[in-house]
Protein backbone atom coordinates (compact mmCIF):
# COMPACT_ATOMS: atom_id res chain seq x y z
CA MET A 1 201.66 115.90 148.23
CA SER A 2 200.18 119.14 146.88
CA SER A 3 196.68 118.37 148.20
CA HIS A 4 198.11 117.86 151.72
CA LYS A 5 198.56 120.57 154.32
CA VAL A 6 200.48 120.64 157.58
CA LEU A 7 198.93 121.19 161.02
CA PHE A 8 201.07 121.47 164.14
CA GLY A 9 200.65 121.70 167.90
CA PHE A 10 198.61 119.38 170.14
CA HIS A 11 195.37 121.29 169.85
CA ALA A 12 195.22 121.79 166.09
CA VAL A 13 196.26 118.18 165.34
CA GLY A 14 194.09 116.83 168.18
CA VAL A 15 190.95 118.58 166.88
CA ARG A 16 191.54 117.08 163.40
CA LEU A 17 192.05 113.61 164.93
CA LYS A 18 188.75 114.03 166.79
CA THR A 19 186.63 115.56 163.97
CA ALA A 20 188.06 113.87 160.86
CA PRO A 21 190.59 111.14 161.71
CA GLN A 22 190.38 109.60 158.23
CA SER A 23 191.88 112.79 156.76
CA VAL A 24 195.10 112.53 158.82
CA VAL A 25 197.75 111.05 156.52
CA GLU A 26 200.63 110.82 158.98
CA ILE A 27 201.77 112.33 162.27
CA TYR A 28 205.37 113.29 163.05
CA TYR A 29 206.33 113.39 166.71
CA GLU A 30 209.38 113.98 168.87
CA PRO A 31 210.23 110.67 170.59
CA THR A 32 212.27 112.40 173.34
CA ARG A 33 209.10 114.01 174.63
CA ARG A 34 207.51 111.39 176.93
CA ASP A 35 205.21 113.42 179.20
CA ALA A 36 201.55 112.57 179.86
CA ARG A 37 200.23 114.93 177.17
CA MET A 38 202.33 113.30 174.48
CA ARG A 39 201.45 109.79 175.66
CA GLN A 40 197.70 110.55 175.58
CA PHE A 41 198.07 112.15 172.17
CA LEU A 42 199.94 109.14 170.73
CA ASP A 43 197.32 106.75 172.21
CA ARG A 44 194.58 108.69 170.42
CA ALA A 45 196.54 108.62 167.15
CA ARG A 46 197.04 104.84 167.46
CA GLU A 47 193.32 104.33 168.16
CA ALA A 48 192.62 106.21 164.92
CA ASN A 49 195.14 103.96 163.09
CA VAL A 50 197.19 106.94 161.90
CA ARG A 51 200.75 106.34 160.72
CA LEU A 52 203.24 107.68 163.29
CA ILE A 53 206.75 108.85 162.32
CA GLU A 54 209.50 109.80 164.75
CA ALA A 55 211.10 113.16 163.94
CA ASP A 56 213.61 115.41 165.71
CA GLY A 57 212.89 119.04 166.60
CA MET A 58 214.73 120.33 163.53
CA ARG A 59 212.65 118.26 161.12
CA LEU A 60 209.40 119.22 162.90
CA ALA A 61 210.30 122.94 162.77
CA LYS A 62 211.03 122.64 159.05
CA LEU A 63 207.75 120.81 158.43
CA ALA A 64 205.67 123.24 160.52
CA GLY A 65 207.53 126.38 159.42
CA SER A 66 207.64 127.28 163.13
CA HIS A 67 209.34 126.30 166.37
CA GLY A 68 205.99 126.34 168.21
CA HIS A 69 205.09 122.79 167.18
CA GLN A 70 205.17 121.29 170.71
CA GLY A 71 206.77 118.15 169.29
CA VAL A 72 203.85 117.30 167.02
CA ALA A 73 203.01 117.94 163.34
CA ALA A 74 200.66 116.20 160.91
CA ARG A 75 200.21 115.96 157.18
CA VAL A 76 196.48 116.08 156.49
CA GLN A 77 194.14 116.10 153.55
CA ALA A 78 192.22 119.35 153.01
CA LEU A 79 188.67 119.07 154.31
CA GLU A 80 185.67 119.70 152.11
CA GLN A 81 184.69 123.29 152.84
CA ILE A 82 181.58 125.32 152.03
CA HIS A 83 182.72 127.04 148.86
CA SER A 84 180.83 130.29 148.92
CA LEU A 85 179.22 132.71 151.31
CA ASP A 86 175.99 132.45 149.29
CA GLU A 87 175.95 128.66 149.74
CA LEU A 88 176.42 129.08 153.52
CA LEU A 89 173.69 131.74 153.84
CA GLU A 90 171.22 129.79 151.72
CA GLY A 91 171.80 126.74 153.90
CA LEU A 92 171.14 128.75 157.09
CA GLU A 93 168.04 130.33 155.53
CA ALA A 94 166.67 126.89 154.63
CA GLN A 95 167.09 125.81 158.26
CA GLY A 96 165.49 129.01 159.60
CA ILE A 97 168.72 130.05 161.39
CA ALA A 98 169.56 133.74 161.83
CA PRO A 99 173.18 134.16 160.58
CA LEU A 100 175.84 135.54 162.92
CA LEU A 101 178.88 136.67 160.92
CA LEU A 102 182.18 138.22 161.93
CA VAL A 103 183.66 140.67 159.42
CA LEU A 104 187.31 141.69 159.87
CA ASP A 105 188.54 144.80 158.03
CA GLY A 106 192.32 145.13 157.81
CA ILE A 107 193.44 142.31 160.12
CA THR A 108 196.83 141.35 158.69
CA ASP A 109 198.46 139.70 161.73
CA PRO A 110 198.12 135.86 161.53
CA HIS A 111 198.06 135.58 165.34
CA ASN A 112 195.10 137.97 165.51
CA LEU A 113 193.30 136.15 162.71
CA GLY A 114 193.86 132.76 164.37
CA ALA A 115 192.52 134.09 167.68
CA CYS A 116 189.49 135.65 165.91
CA LEU A 117 188.69 132.29 164.22
CA ARG A 118 188.94 130.55 167.56
CA VAL A 119 186.60 132.99 169.29
CA ALA A 120 184.16 132.94 166.36
CA ASP A 121 184.03 129.13 166.58
CA GLY A 122 183.55 129.26 170.35
CA ALA A 123 180.69 131.77 170.12
CA GLY A 124 178.90 129.85 167.40
CA ALA A 125 179.39 132.37 164.57
CA HIS A 126 178.64 130.91 161.14
CA ALA A 127 181.51 132.47 159.17
CA VAL A 128 184.36 134.98 159.21
CA ILE A 129 184.67 137.38 156.24
CA ALA A 130 187.69 139.53 155.28
CA PRO A 131 188.80 141.53 152.22
CA LYS A 132 191.46 139.83 150.08
CA ASP A 133 193.68 142.89 149.87
CA HIS A 134 193.72 143.85 153.59
CA ALA A 135 193.83 140.49 155.40
CA ALA A 136 195.92 137.54 156.48
CA GLY A 137 195.31 134.24 154.67
CA ILE A 138 195.12 130.90 156.48
CA ASN A 139 198.64 129.58 157.10
CA ALA A 140 200.17 127.19 159.63
CA THR A 141 200.56 129.93 162.27
CA VAL A 142 196.90 130.92 161.90
CA ALA A 143 195.87 127.26 162.24
CA LYS A 144 198.02 126.79 165.35
CA VAL A 145 196.66 129.92 167.12
CA ALA A 146 193.11 129.02 166.07
CA SER A 147 193.45 125.67 167.92
CA GLY A 148 191.46 123.75 165.34
CA ALA A 149 188.96 126.49 164.44
CA ALA A 150 190.72 127.13 161.11
CA GLU A 151 189.38 123.70 160.19
CA THR A 152 185.78 124.23 161.28
CA MET A 153 185.11 127.97 160.81
CA PRO A 154 184.32 129.00 157.23
CA TYR A 155 186.64 131.90 156.26
CA PHE A 156 185.74 133.85 153.14
CA MET A 157 188.13 136.36 151.56
CA VAL A 158 186.15 138.71 149.32
CA THR A 159 187.35 141.02 146.56
CA ASN A 160 185.24 144.02 147.54
CA LEU A 161 184.18 144.21 151.19
CA ALA A 162 181.70 147.13 150.79
CA ARG A 163 179.95 145.28 147.97
CA THR A 164 179.76 142.10 150.07
CA LEU A 165 178.26 144.08 152.99
CA ASN A 166 175.65 145.53 150.63
CA GLU A 167 174.83 141.99 149.41
CA LEU A 168 174.38 140.92 153.07
CA LYS A 169 171.98 143.84 153.53
CA GLU A 170 169.92 142.58 150.56
CA ARG A 171 169.53 139.35 152.54
CA ASN A 172 168.23 141.44 155.50
CA ILE A 173 171.40 140.96 157.53
CA TRP A 174 171.94 143.93 159.88
CA ILE A 175 175.49 145.31 159.67
CA VAL A 176 176.86 146.44 163.05
CA GLY A 177 180.24 148.17 163.07
CA THR A 178 182.38 148.78 166.14
CA SER A 179 183.93 152.16 166.74
CA ASP A 180 185.44 153.88 169.80
CA ASP A 181 183.40 157.03 169.10
CA ALA A 182 179.99 155.40 168.53
CA PRO A 183 177.21 157.01 170.60
CA LYS A 184 175.63 153.68 171.48
CA THR A 185 177.32 150.80 173.37
CA LEU A 186 177.34 147.16 172.42
CA TYR A 187 174.86 146.42 175.22
CA GLN A 188 172.24 148.79 173.76
CA ALA A 189 172.25 146.96 170.40
CA GLU A 190 170.06 144.12 169.22
CA PHE A 191 171.75 140.93 167.95
CA LYS A 192 168.93 138.42 167.92
CA GLY A 193 168.21 138.78 164.22
CA PRO A 194 170.53 138.11 161.23
CA THR A 195 173.71 140.07 162.12
CA ALA A 196 177.16 140.82 160.75
CA LEU A 197 179.59 142.31 163.28
CA VAL A 198 182.33 144.41 161.68
CA LEU A 199 185.65 145.02 163.45
CA GLY A 200 188.64 146.98 162.17
CA ALA A 201 192.32 146.80 162.99
CA GLU A 202 193.35 147.99 166.46
CA GLY A 203 194.10 151.70 166.42
CA GLU A 204 193.08 152.36 162.82
CA GLY A 205 189.59 150.87 163.04
CA MET A 206 187.48 150.20 159.97
CA ARG A 207 188.22 151.85 156.64
CA GLN A 208 185.96 154.79 155.82
CA LEU A 209 183.95 153.03 153.13
CA THR A 210 183.37 150.02 155.40
CA ARG A 211 182.20 152.36 158.18
CA LYS A 212 179.77 154.17 155.85
CA THR A 213 178.25 150.84 154.77
CA CYS A 214 177.32 149.79 158.35
CA ASP A 215 173.69 150.08 159.45
CA GLU A 216 174.74 151.12 162.96
CA LEU A 217 177.87 151.69 164.99
CA VAL A 218 178.43 150.55 168.59
CA SER A 219 181.29 150.97 171.06
CA ILE A 220 182.71 148.61 173.66
CA PRO A 221 182.64 150.41 177.04
CA MET A 222 186.20 150.97 178.29
CA ALA A 223 186.33 151.46 182.06
CA GLY A 224 190.10 151.61 182.53
CA ALA A 225 193.07 153.57 181.21
CA VAL A 226 193.56 151.75 177.86
CA GLU A 227 191.67 153.14 174.89
CA SER A 228 191.00 149.95 172.91
CA LEU A 229 191.10 146.18 173.01
CA ASN A 230 192.99 143.77 170.78
CA VAL A 231 190.73 142.83 167.84
CA SER A 232 190.39 139.18 168.89
CA VAL A 233 189.35 140.18 172.42
CA ALA A 234 186.90 142.76 170.99
CA SER A 235 185.52 140.06 168.66
CA GLY A 236 184.96 137.83 171.66
CA VAL A 237 183.19 140.53 173.66
CA CYS A 238 180.84 141.31 170.76
CA LEU A 239 180.12 137.73 169.65
CA TYR A 240 179.44 136.49 173.16
CA GLU A 241 177.00 139.36 173.74
CA ALA A 242 175.22 138.22 170.56
CA LEU A 243 175.28 134.64 171.87
CA ARG A 244 173.86 135.79 175.24
CA GLN A 245 171.02 137.68 173.53
CA ARG A 246 170.20 134.63 171.42
CA GLY A 247 169.64 132.69 174.64
CA LEU A 248 172.38 130.08 174.22
């Protein structure tokens, strides 16, 4: 069982059923839930010939490690992932694609990480990068909040973030950091070329060394009373501006 992992919630399990049904070992579901969403979900699982097992709420919560399972959990095989950032970047270079990367410095909340992975997937970013010592790893909560993006979005945890940023620079990737006090706004920056967007934790921002390593700093205009946005919302604002500039 060690090679299996657990996904829970309709979206996370549904995305896996859609993208890699052969990797779903078995699905546990709450038989007392008979609404349309559950019926459609079970129909899809049966079409994919996945083994279905009835389970009560207590067993599902134990399996998922959370009560937010919505009556659905699945044991799945780990998908083949791109193993290194270098491998990913070389693949993009070979295809003539300008990388768009999201770098998270100090994001330790799994809900924030899950939401960042989801927005990165939606905006077409190629990978999310975080330091091993100041970051959340991928767990069941992250996968649930990410709504399937934890499966599709490469997430690299690096030992030394400043060194990794310098290696990206050697590949001609422009490092853009976000900071409340930056003189230039997001909308005055250029994101059409190879870009890594760096966001820090809400309130604290990026660590000093990370900040120094950036090629330029930009701010998100704040027109109201609050001083900053949640990191996942800020990631969305920045990534979608990059997507807009790239004409997609």
